Amino acid sequence: MADKARVAVLGAGLMGHGIAQVFALAGHGVRIYDTVAASLDQVRGRIASNLRDLGDDETAVERVRPTADLAEAVRDADFVVEAAPEDLAIKQALFQQVERHVRPDTILASNTSVIPITSIMQGLHERSRALGTHWWNPPYLVPLVEVIGTQWTWPAVIEWTMALHAAAGKKPAHVKKDVAGFIGNRLQHALWREAVALVEHGICDAETVDTVIKAAFGRRLAVLGPLENADLVGTDLTLAIHKTVLPAIDSRPAPSPYLERLVAEGKLGFKSGEGFRKWTGEAQAELRAKVVQHLKQARARDA
Ligand SMILES: NC(=O)c1ccc[n+]([C@@H]2O[C@H](COP(=O)([O-])OP(=O)(O)OC[C@H]3O[C@@H](n4cnc5c(N)ncnc54)[C@H](O)[C@@H]3O)[C@@H](O)[C@H]2O)c1
């Protein structure tokens, strides 16, 4: 793996600026591209402020070079990661443009949250060097990056990408089949589906769902995964529980009508002041600060 790779990040938003920060802090030169001038104008300031806040080497920001010229961003890159909006057509068009300007061996990655990488990369000429790298927000505080190969991706491309991310302090996880939602978002949204269903069916209110998770198995989740937990209590007990519980929990292959109704009524969560619950500006700021504080403490413990 190149000690000093040339990285290009496409999209300088929430995820793109954080991904650029991680690679710059690891010593790589980073070009960052966006179609919106305001995103590019702010990106170095955002990264500098994060580095300062985290007590990380503030000079890393000097390795990040914003550009509005896609060809310039990717021309010399060893690794290109796209963090543009979650829209298949935008991502497909972007990679087709990128392919005109990169070397044949430049690795191309998408940070899509849930779109199969196969759909994004199918139009490329060199599909063997394309894959998914799915980060979590904020990229500089959450360790995991899912690395997703398609049927075309060369194993060496996956290995190089896993090594690049591990050397930058991330925890890469190999996803062997390119399925929608990969691993993390499939697990997360299986839980969210049941959380919504519990409220929809009047079993409890939204606050109680969150309390039950945070005060019960959520307490253990960071150190005890579900399959470790199943082994800990015994697969026989797990089987007995599944026989009773699985027929009772939600398995509809579509979003809950309750969720559809919230959106139709304009109850969009923080951005409208009400979603499953009501949110004052103060309550929103308090919750955001609590999450960041928690993630910072976890990072400090890992160090
Ligand atoms: N927000 C999260 O928690 C999260 C987590 C993991 C993955 N993702 C995924 O990362 C991607 C980016 O999400 P985000 O939250 O950073 O969004 P964002 O809206 O904050 O940033 C997207 C950026 O892309 C820019 N952009 C728009 N069109 C572009 C184009 N054609 N080329 C280059 N840049 C373009 C926008 O100006 C914006 O700066 C999405 O695919 C999203 O699903 C998001």
mmCIF file of C-alpha atoms and ligand atoms in Angstrom:
data_model
loop_
_atom_site.group_PDB
_atom_site.id
_atom_site.type_symbol
_atom_site.label_atom_id
_atom_site.label_comp_id
_atom_site.label_asym_id
_atom_site.label_seq_id
_atom_site.Cartn_x
_atom_site.Cartn_y
_atom_site.Cartn_z
ATOM 1 C CA MET A 1 0.000 0.000 0.000
ATOM 2 C CA ALA A 2 1.313 3.440 -0.923
ATOM 3 C CA ASP A 3 2.465 5.241 2.247
ATOM 4 C CA LYS A 4 1.567 8.515 0.634
ATOM 5 C CA ALA A 5 -1.311 7.982 -1.744
ATOM 6 C CA ARG A 6 -2.901 10.734 -3.800
ATOM 7 C CA VAL A 7 -6.544 10.803 -2.834
ATOM 8 C CA ALA A 8 -9.400 12.621 -4.572
ATOM 9 C CA VAL A 9 -12.672 13.191 -2.722
ATOM 10 C CA LEU A 10 -15.708 14.113 -4.841
ATOM 11 C CA GLY A 11 -18.269 16.073 -2.835
ATOM 12 C CA ALA A 12 -17.214 18.437 -0.041
ATOM 13 C CA GLY A 13 -20.312 18.098 2.138
ATOM 14 C CA LEU A 14 -20.873 16.463 5.501
ATOM 15 C CA MET A 15 -19.145 13.182 4.584
ATOM 16 C CA GLY A 16 -16.683 14.417 1.953
ATOM 17 C CA HIS A 17 -14.980 16.984 4.199
ATOM 18 C CA GLY A 18 -14.650 14.430 7.002
ATOM 19 C CA ILE A 19 -13.239 11.732 4.703
ATOM 20 C CA ALA A 20 -10.738 14.264 3.301
ATOM 21 C CA GLN A 21 -9.752 15.132 6.873
ATOM 22 C CA VAL A 22 -9.020 11.490 7.774
ATOM 23 C CA PHE A 23 -6.829 10.915 4.707
ATOM 24 C CA ALA A 24 -4.987 14.229 5.164
ATOM 25 C CA LEU A 25 -4.324 13.444 8.823
ATOM 26 C CA ALA A 26 -2.893 10.081 7.718
ATOM 27 C CA GLY A 27 -0.376 11.980 5.568
ATOM 28 C CA HIS A 28 -1.958 11.618 2.128
ATOM 29 C CA GLY A 29 -2.325 14.492 -0.330
ATOM 30 C CA VAL A 30 -6.037 15.141 -0.889
ATOM 31 C CA ARG A 31 -7.802 16.968 -3.715
ATOM 32 C CA ILE A 32 -11.433 17.716 -2.989
ATOM 33 C CA TYR A 33 -13.973 18.590 -5.698
ATOM 34 C CA ASP A 34 -17.519 19.936 -5.530
ATOM 35 C CA THR A 35 -19.940 21.523 -7.992
ATOM 36 C CA VAL A 36 -21.057 24.104 -5.422
ATOM 37 C CA ALA A 37 -18.609 26.952 -4.770
ATOM 38 C CA ALA A 38 -19.840 27.510 -1.201
ATOM 39 C CA SER A 39 -19.011 23.894 -0.235
ATOM 40 C CA LEU A 40 -15.467 24.299 -1.595
ATOM 41 C CA ASP A 41 -14.991 27.688 0.049
ATOM 42 C CA GLN A 42 -15.881 26.271 3.460
ATOM 43 C CA VAL A 43 -14.137 22.928 3.313
ATOM 44 C CA ARG A 44 -10.685 23.842 4.656
ATOM 45 C CA GLY A 45 -12.233 25.934 7.428
ATOM 46 C CA ARG A 46 -14.472 23.035 8.480
ATOM 47 C CA ILE A 47 -11.550 20.621 8.534
ATOM 48 C CA ALA A 48 -9.288 23.043 10.437
ATOM 49 C CA SER A 49 -11.988 23.581 13.041
ATOM 50 C CA ASN A 50 -12.543 19.811 13.477
ATOM 51 C CA LEU A 51 -8.798 19.173 13.830
ATOM 52 C CA ARG A 52 -8.504 21.914 16.450
ATOM 53 C CA ASP A 53 -11.521 20.632 18.361
ATOM 54 C CA LEU A 54 -10.174 17.061 18.386
ATOM 55 C CA GLY A 55 -6.614 18.060 19.325
ATOM 56 C CA ASP A 56 -5.314 16.525 16.060
ATOM 57 C CA ASP A 57 -2.421 17.911 13.986
ATOM 58 C CA GLU A 58 -3.826 21.138 12.560
ATOM 59 C CA THR A 59 -1.230 21.299 9.794
ATOM 60 C CA ALA A 60 -2.981 18.339 8.111
ATOM 61 C CA VAL A 61 -5.405 20.795 6.524
ATOM 62 C CA GLU A 62 -2.537 22.066 4.361
ATOM 63 C CA ARG A 63 -2.602 18.727 2.516
ATOM 64 C CA VAL A 64 -6.227 19.327 1.407
ATOM 65 C CA ARG A 65 -6.569 21.202 -1.889
ATOM 66 C CA PRO A 66 -10.075 22.178 -3.007
ATOM 67 C CA THR A 67 -10.810 22.455 -6.715
ATOM 68 C CA ALA A 68 -13.850 23.072 -8.922
ATOM 69 C CA ASP A 69 -12.132 21.267 -11.809
ATOM 70 C CA LEU A 70 -12.937 17.548 -11.855
ATOM 71 C CA ALA A 71 -10.105 16.651 -14.241
ATOM 72 C CA GLU A 72 -7.587 18.416 -12.006
ATOM 73 C CA ALA A 73 -9.006 16.712 -8.906
ATOM 74 C CA VAL A 74 -8.623 13.168 -10.206
ATOM 75 C CA ARG A 75 -5.831 13.325 -12.820
ATOM 76 C CA ASP A 76 -3.001 12.159 -10.525
ATOM 77 C CA ALA A 77 -5.125 10.234 -8.035
ATOM 78 C CA ASP A 78 -4.355 6.717 -6.825
ATOM 79 C CA PHE A 79 -7.721 6.543 -5.063
ATOM 80 C CA VAL A 80 -10.953 8.431 -5.806
ATOM 81 C CA VAL A 81 -13.839 8.377 -3.322
ATOM 82 C CA GLU A 82 -17.194 9.874 -4.218
ATOM 83 C CA ALA A 83 -19.386 11.494 -1.540
ATOM 84 C CA ALA A 84 -21.887 13.311 -3.776
ATOM 85 C CA PRO A 85 -25.671 13.251 -3.055
ATOM 86 C CA GLU A 86 -27.417 9.876 -2.659
ATOM 87 C CA ASP A 87 -28.777 9.876 -6.217
ATOM 88 C CA LEU A 88 -27.961 7.018 -8.586
ATOM 89 C CA ALA A 89 -28.005 9.177 -11.748
ATOM 90 C CA ILE A 90 -25.616 11.770 -10.226
ATOM 91 C CA LYS A 91 -23.198 9.055 -9.097
ATOM 92 C CA GLN A 92 -23.270 7.191 -12.428
ATOM 93 C CA ALA A 93 -22.674 10.390 -14.414
ATOM 94 C CA LEU A 94 -19.859 11.463 -12.094
ATOM 95 C CA PHE A 95 -17.951 8.168 -12.393
ATOM 96 C CA GLN A 96 -18.333 8.154 -16.157
ATOM 97 C CA GLN A 97 -16.776 11.641 -16.257
ATOM 98 C CA VAL A 98 -14.064 10.608 -13.797
ATOM 99 C CA GLU A 99 -13.083 7.609 -15.886
ATOM 100 C CA ARG A 100 -12.113 9.923 -18.750
ATOM 101 C CA HIS A 101 -9.461 11.628 -16.628
ATOM 102 C CA VAL A 102 -7.889 8.928 -14.416
ATOM 103 C CA ARG A 103 -5.224 6.297 -15.008
ATOM 104 C CA PRO A 104 -6.567 2.787 -15.799
ATOM 105 C CA ASP A 105 -5.338 1.556 -12.399
ATOM 106 C CA THR A 106 -6.806 4.357 -10.260
ATOM 107 C CA ILE A 107 -9.197 2.845 -7.732
ATOM 108 C CA LEU A 108 -12.719 4.296 -7.780
ATOM 109 C CA ALA A 109 -14.923 4.102 -4.671
ATOM 110 C CA SER A 110 -18.424 5.285 -3.791
ATOM 111 C CA ASN A 111 -19.513 6.235 -0.269
ATOM 112 C CA THR A 112 -23.183 5.554 -1.045
ATOM 113 C CA SER A 113 -25.231 4.708 2.042
ATOM 114 C CA VAL A 114 -27.364 1.960 0.527
ATOM 115 C CA ILE A 115 -27.263 1.901 -3.303
ATOM 116 C CA PRO A 116 -25.691 -1.315 -4.676
ATOM 117 C CA ILE A 117 -22.221 -0.530 -6.044
ATOM 118 C CA THR A 118 -23.021 -2.668 -9.105
ATOM 119 C CA SER A 119 -25.729 -0.171 -10.156
ATOM 120 C CA ILE A 120 -23.374 2.785 -9.761
ATOM 121 C CA MET A 121 -20.368 1.251 -11.536
ATOM 122 C CA GLN A 122 -22.008 -0.877 -14.254
ATOM 123 C CA GLY A 123 -21.371 1.700 -17.021
ATOM 124 C CA LEU A 124 -17.601 1.924 -16.455
ATOM 125 C CA HIS A 125 -15.036 0.511 -18.900
ATOM 126 C CA GLU A 126 -12.707 -0.733 -16.115
ATOM 127 C CA ARG A 127 -15.124 -2.149 -13.559
ATOM 128 C CA SER A 128 -12.420 -4.282 -11.933
ATOM 129 C CA ARG A 129 -11.030 -1.223 -10.067
ATOM 130 C CA ALA A 130 -14.388 -0.005 -8.713
ATOM 131 C CA LEU A 131 -15.838 -0.721 -5.285
ATOM 132 C CA GLY A 132 -17.763 0.765 -2.367
ATOM 133 C CA THR A 133 -16.295 2.332 0.767
ATOM 134 C CA HIS A 134 -19.133 3.113 3.142
ATOM 135 C CA TRP A 135 -18.142 5.434 5.996
ATOM 136 C CA TRP A 136 -20.223 6.494 8.989
ATOM 137 C CA ASN A 137 -20.865 10.005 10.211
ATOM 138 C CA PRO A 138 -18.758 11.733 11.426
ATOM 139 C CA PRO A 139 -15.976 10.010 9.445
ATOM 140 C CA TYR A 140 -13.262 11.188 11.867
ATOM 141 C CA LEU A 141 -15.066 9.777 14.930
ATOM 142 C CA VAL A 142 -16.782 6.557 13.814
ATOM 143 C CA PRO A 143 -14.169 3.890 13.026
ATOM 144 C CA LEU A 144 -15.967 1.566 10.589
ATOM 145 C CA VAL A 145 -15.668 1.661 6.794
ATOM 146 C CA GLU A 146 -17.490 -1.105 4.895
ATOM 147 C CA VAL A 147 -15.524 -2.128 1.805
ATOM 148 C CA ILE A 148 -17.840 -3.586 -0.824
ATOM 149 C CA GLY A 149 -16.689 -5.466 -3.903
ATOM 150 C CA THR A 150 -18.845 -6.201 -6.923
ATOM 151 C CA GLN A 151 -18.711 -9.301 -9.132
ATOM 152 C CA TRP A 152 -16.112 -7.406 -11.215
ATOM 153 C CA THR A 153 -13.819 -6.048 -8.470
ATOM 154 C CA TRP A 154 -10.336 -7.536 -8.410
ATOM 155 C CA PRO A 155 -9.374 -9.007 -4.992
ATOM 156 C CA ALA A 156 -6.156 -6.942 -5.057
ATOM 157 C CA VAL A 157 -8.239 -3.751 -5.290
ATOM 158 C CA ILE A 158 -10.188 -4.759 -2.188
ATOM 159 C CA GLU A 159 -6.985 -5.647 -0.313
ATOM 160 C CA TRP A 160 -5.290 -2.343 -1.234
ATOM 161 C CA THR A 161 -8.357 -0.367 -0.186
ATOM 162 C CA MET A 162 -8.692 -2.236 3.124
ATOM 163 C CA ALA A 163 -4.987 -1.550 3.838
ATOM 164 C CA LEU A 164 -5.321 2.146 2.902
ATOM 165 C CA HIS A 165 -8.190 2.612 5.369
ATOM 166 C CA ALA A 166 -6.618 0.534 8.150
ATOM 167 C CA ALA A 167 -3.418 2.600 7.870
ATOM 168 C CA ALA A 168 -5.528 5.760 8.192
ATOM 169 C CA GLY A 169 -6.842 4.481 11.531
ATOM 170 C CA LYS A 170 -10.177 3.156 10.282
ATOM 171 C CA LYS A 171 -11.689 -0.273 10.868
ATOM 172 C CA PRO A 172 -12.404 -1.693 7.400
ATOM 173 C CA ALA A 173 -14.979 -4.507 7.114
ATOM 174 C CA HIS A 174 -15.180 -6.545 3.912
ATOM 175 C CA VAL A 175 -18.700 -6.967 2.513
ATOM 176 C CA LYS A 176 -18.459 -10.011 0.240
ATOM 177 C CA LYS A 177 -21.696 -9.517 -1.699
ATOM 178 C CA ASP A 178 -22.980 -6.254 -3.116
ATOM 179 C CA VAL A 179 -26.424 -6.115 -1.497
ATOM 180 C CA ALA A 180 -28.522 -2.971 -0.886
ATOM 181 C CA GLY A 181 -27.671 -1.489 2.522
ATOM 182 C CA PHE A 182 -24.478 -3.611 2.795
ATOM 183 C CA ILE A 183 -24.137 -4.832 6.413
ATOM 184 C CA GLY A 184 -24.502 -1.835 8.707
ATOM 185 C CA ASN A 185 -27.579 -0.216 7.224
ATOM 186 C CA ARG A 186 -29.368 -3.563 6.848
ATOM 187 C CA LEU A 187 -28.885 -4.201 10.559
ATOM 188 C CA GLN A 188 -29.664 -0.639 11.556
ATOM 189 C CA HIS A 189 -32.864 -0.438 9.520
ATOM 190 C CA ALA A 190 -34.092 -3.878 10.591
ATOM 191 C CA LEU A 191 -34.073 -2.377 14.102
ATOM 192 C CA TRP A 192 -35.644 0.914 12.955
ATOM 193 C CA ARG A 193 -38.459 -0.962 11.170
ATOM 194 C CA GLU A 194 -39.467 -2.656 14.408
ATOM 195 C CA ALA A 195 -38.997 0.609 16.355
ATOM 196 C CA VAL A 196 -41.504 2.355 14.059
ATOM 197 C CA ALA A 197 -43.894 -0.620 14.172
ATOM 198 C CA LEU A 198 -43.958 -0.591 17.991
ATOM 199 C CA VAL A 199 -45.143 3.034 17.918
ATOM 200 C CA GLU A 200 -47.526 2.441 14.984
ATOM 201 C CA HIS A 201 -49.224 -0.411 16.841
ATOM 202 C CA GLY A 202 -49.556 1.595 20.093
ATOM 203 C CA ILE A 203 -47.269 -0.695 22.103
ATOM 204 C CA CYS A 204 -45.322 2.308 23.379
ATOM 205 C CA ASP A 205 -44.468 5.865 22.404
ATOM 206 C CA ALA A 206 -41.346 6.946 20.513
ATOM 207 C CA GLU A 207 -39.516 8.140 23.609
ATOM 208 C CA THR A 208 -40.047 4.760 25.284
ATOM 209 C CA VAL A 209 -38.633 2.869 22.255
ATOM 210 C CA ASP A 210 -35.446 4.918 22.492
ATOM 211 C CA THR A 211 -35.255 4.579 26.282
ATOM 212 C CA VAL A 212 -35.597 0.794 26.089
ATOM 213 C CA ILE A 213 -32.772 0.562 23.563
ATOM 214 C CA LYS A 214 -30.438 3.030 25.276
ATOM 215 C CA ALA A 215 -30.991 1.670 28.794
ATOM 216 C CA ALA A 216 -30.962 -2.034 27.866
ATOM 217 C CA PHE A 217 -29.092 -3.750 25.041
ATOM 218 C CA GLY A 218 -27.774 -0.428 23.696
ATOM 219 C CA ARG A 219 -25.576 -0.287 26.791
ATOM 220 C CA ARG A 220 -23.833 -3.491 25.717
ATOM 221 C CA LEU A 221 -23.829 -3.102 21.945
ATOM 222 C CA ALA A 222 -20.477 -1.321 21.624
ATOM 223 C CA VAL A 223 -18.716 -4.291 23.239
ATOM 224 C CA LEU A 224 -21.099 -7.195 22.589
ATOM 225 C CA GLY A 225 -22.388 -7.822 19.069
ATOM 226 C CA PRO A 226 -25.641 -9.780 18.556
ATOM 227 C CA LEU A 227 -23.923 -12.972 17.438
ATOM 228 C CA GLU A 228 -21.447 -12.840 20.331
ATOM 229 C CA ASN A 229 -24.493 -12.301 22.523
ATOM 230 C CA ALA A 230 -26.285 -15.295 20.941
ATOM 231 C CA ASP A 231 -23.279 -17.486 21.693
ATOM 232 C CA LEU A 232 -23.052 -16.045 25.208
ATOM 233 C CA VAL A 233 -26.666 -16.945 26.070
ATOM 234 C CA GLY A 234 -26.598 -20.099 23.904
ATOM 235 C CA THR A 235 -27.775 -20.730 20.360
ATOM 236 C CA ASP A 236 -30.467 -23.054 21.794
ATOM 237 C CA LEU A 237 -31.985 -20.207 23.811
ATOM 238 C CA THR A 238 -31.691 -17.915 20.782
ATOM 239 C CA LEU A 239 -33.592 -20.488 18.684
ATOM 240 C CA ALA A 240 -36.335 -20.768 21.294
ATOM 241 C CA ILE A 241 -36.688 -16.963 21.437
ATOM 242 C CA HIS A 242 -36.822 -16.699 17.636
ATOM 243 C CA LYS A 243 -39.603 -19.319 17.437
ATOM 244 C CA THR A 244 -41.836 -17.107 19.596
ATOM 245 C CA VAL A 245 -40.724 -13.608 18.591
ATOM 246 C CA LEU A 246 -40.031 -13.720 14.854
ATOM 247 C CA PRO A 247 -43.643 -14.428 13.813
ATOM 248 C CA ALA A 248 -44.701 -11.443 15.966
ATOM 249 C CA ILE A 249 -42.331 -8.749 14.738
ATOM 250 C CA ASP A 250 -42.708 -6.559 11.662
ATOM 251 C CA SER A 251 -41.525 -8.075 8.384
ATOM 252 C CA ARG A 252 -43.373 -5.909 5.847
ATOM 253 C CA PRO A 253 -41.220 -5.307 2.771
ATOM 254 C CA ALA A 254 -42.151 -1.607 2.615
ATOM 255 C CA PRO A 255 -41.911 1.489 4.822
ATOM 256 C CA SER A 256 -44.459 1.734 7.641
ATOM 257 C CA PRO A 257 -47.646 3.706 6.823
ATOM 258 C CA TYR A 258 -47.006 5.555 10.103
ATOM 259 C CA LEU A 259 -43.675 6.828 8.739
ATOM 260 C CA GLU A 260 -45.278 7.680 5.382
ATOM 261 C CA ARG A 261 -47.907 9.725 7.268
ATOM 262 C CA LEU A 262 -45.322 11.684 9.277
ATOM 263 C CA VAL A 263 -43.556 12.700 6.068
ATOM 264 C CA ALA A 264 -46.835 13.576 4.308
ATOM 265 C CA GLU A 265 -47.772 15.803 7.279
ATOM 266 C CA GLY A 266 -44.417 17.633 7.092
ATOM 267 C CA LYS A 267 -43.242 16.123 10.389
ATOM 268 C CA LEU A 268 -39.668 15.703 9.167
ATOM 269 C CA GLY A 269 -37.846 15.601 12.509
ATOM 270 C CA PHE A 270 -35.232 18.179 13.529
ATOM 271 C CA LYS A 271 -35.592 20.183 10.333
ATOM 272 C CA SER A 272 -39.300 20.901 10.942
ATOM 273 C CA GLY A 273 -39.238 20.770 14.760
ATOM 274 C CA GLU A 274 -41.336 17.593 14.930
ATOM 275 C CA GLY A 275 -40.999 13.992 13.742
ATOM 276 C CA PHE A 276 -41.705 11.022 15.995
ATOM 277 C CA ARG A 277 -41.310 13.615 18.798
ATOM 278 C CA LYS A 278 -41.266 17.397 19.107
ATOM 279 C CA TRP A 279 -37.823 19.059 19.083
ATOM 280 C CA THR A 280 -37.007 22.570 20.258
ATOM 281 C CA GLY A 281 -33.793 24.119 18.950
ATOM 282 C CA GLU A 282 -32.308 23.675 22.420
ATOM 283 C CA ALA A 283 -33.222 19.984 22.606
ATOM 284 C CA GLN A 284 -31.696 19.404 19.150
ATOM 285 C CA ALA A 285 -28.418 21.109 20.112
ATOM 286 C CA GLU A 286 -28.295 19.145 23.370
ATOM 287 C CA LEU A 287 -28.765 15.795 21.611
ATOM 288 C CA ARG A 288 -26.194 16.585 18.906
ATOM 289 C CA ALA A 289 -23.652 17.630 21.559
ATOM 290 C CA LYS A 290 -24.331 14.463 23.576
ATOM 291 C CA VAL A 291 -23.661 12.240 20.539
ATOM 292 C CA VAL A 292 -20.393 14.010 19.659
ATOM 293 C CA GLN A 293 -19.230 13.883 23.279
ATOM 294 C CA HIS A 294 -19.998 10.149 23.452
ATOM 295 C CA LEU A 295 -18.119 9.464 20.187
ATOM 296 C CA LYS A 296 -15.125 11.530 21.312
ATOM 297 C CA GLN A 297 -14.924 9.573 24.573
ATOM 298 C CA ALA A 298 -15.082 6.297 22.621
ATOM 299 C CA ARG A 299 -12.270 7.507 20.319
ATOM 300 C CA ALA A 300 -10.168 8.463 23.352
ATOM 301 C CA ARG A 301 -10.736 5.004 24.857
ATOM 302 C CA ASP A 302 -9.700 3.336 21.566
ATOM 303 C CA ALA A 303 -6.480 5.391 21.368
HETATM 304 N N1 LIG B 1 -24.761 11.802 6.097
HETATM 305 C C1 LIG B 1 -24.455 10.579 6.526
HETATM 306 O O1 LIG B 1 -24.602 10.223 7.711
HETATM 307 C C2 LIG B 1 -23.885 9.569 5.553
HETATM 308 C C3 LIG B 1 -23.231 8.425 6.052
HETATM 309 C C4 LIG B 1 -22.667 7.519 5.142
HETATM 310 C C5 LIG B 1 -22.783 7.750 3.787
HETATM 311 N N2 LIG B 1 -23.432 8.868 3.333
HETATM 312 C C6 LIG B 1 -23.503 9.066 1.883
HETATM 313 O O2 LIG B 1 -22.469 9.980 1.506
HETATM 314 C C7 LIG B 1 -22.899 10.717 0.357
HETATM 315 C C8 LIG B 1 -22.808 12.203 0.666
HETATM 316 O O3 LIG B 1 -23.668 12.502 1.755
HETATM 317 P P1 LIG B 1 -23.506 13.819 2.635
HETATM 318 O O4 LIG B 1 -24.288 13.576 3.869
HETATM 319 O O5 LIG B 1 -22.074 14.207 2.722
HETATM 320 O O6 LIG B 1 -24.291 14.874 1.710
HETATM 321 P P2 LIG B 1 -24.084 16.453 1.613
HETATM 322 O O7 LIG B 1 -25.326 16.965 0.984
HETATM 323 O O8 LIG B 1 -23.634 17.022 2.913
HETATM 324 O O9 LIG B 1 -22.869 16.614 0.590
HETATM 325 C C9 LIG B 1 -22.964 16.330 -0.773
HETATM 326 C C10 LIG B 1 -22.027 17.287 -1.503
HETATM 327 O O10 LIG B 1 -21.991 16.896 -2.872
HETATM 328 C C11 LIG B 1 -21.983 18.082 -3.648
HETATM 329 N N3 LIG B 1 -22.404 17.734 -5.006
HETATM 330 C C12 LIG B 1 -23.612 17.833 -5.577
HETATM 331 N N4 LIG B 1 -23.565 17.378 -6.852
HETATM 332 C C13 LIG B 1 -22.280 16.996 -7.065
HETATM 333 C C14 LIG B 1 -21.588 16.452 -8.178
HETATM 334 N N5 LIG B 1 -22.206 16.179 -9.326
HETATM 335 N N6 LIG B 1 -20.259 16.203 -8.047
HETATM 336 C C15 LIG B 1 -19.606 16.453 -6.893
HETATM 337 N N7 LIG B 1 -20.222 16.956 -5.794
HETATM 338 C C16 LIG B 1 -21.526 17.228 -5.895
HETATM 339 C C17 LIG B 1 -22.878 19.044 -2.912
HETATM 340 O O11 LIG B 1 -22.615 20.383 -3.283
HETATM 341 C C18 LIG B 1 -22.492 18.749 -1.460
HETATM 342 O O12 LIG B 1 -21.414 19.583 -1.031
HETATM 343 C C19 LIG B 1 -24.304 10.222 0.032
HETATM 344 O O13 LIG B 1 -24.240 9.188 -0.915
HETATM 345 C C20 LIG B 1 -24.788 9.700 1.370
HETATM 346 O O14 LIG B 1 -25.826 8.753 1.266
HETATM 347 C C21 LIG B 1 -23.968 9.786 4.176
#
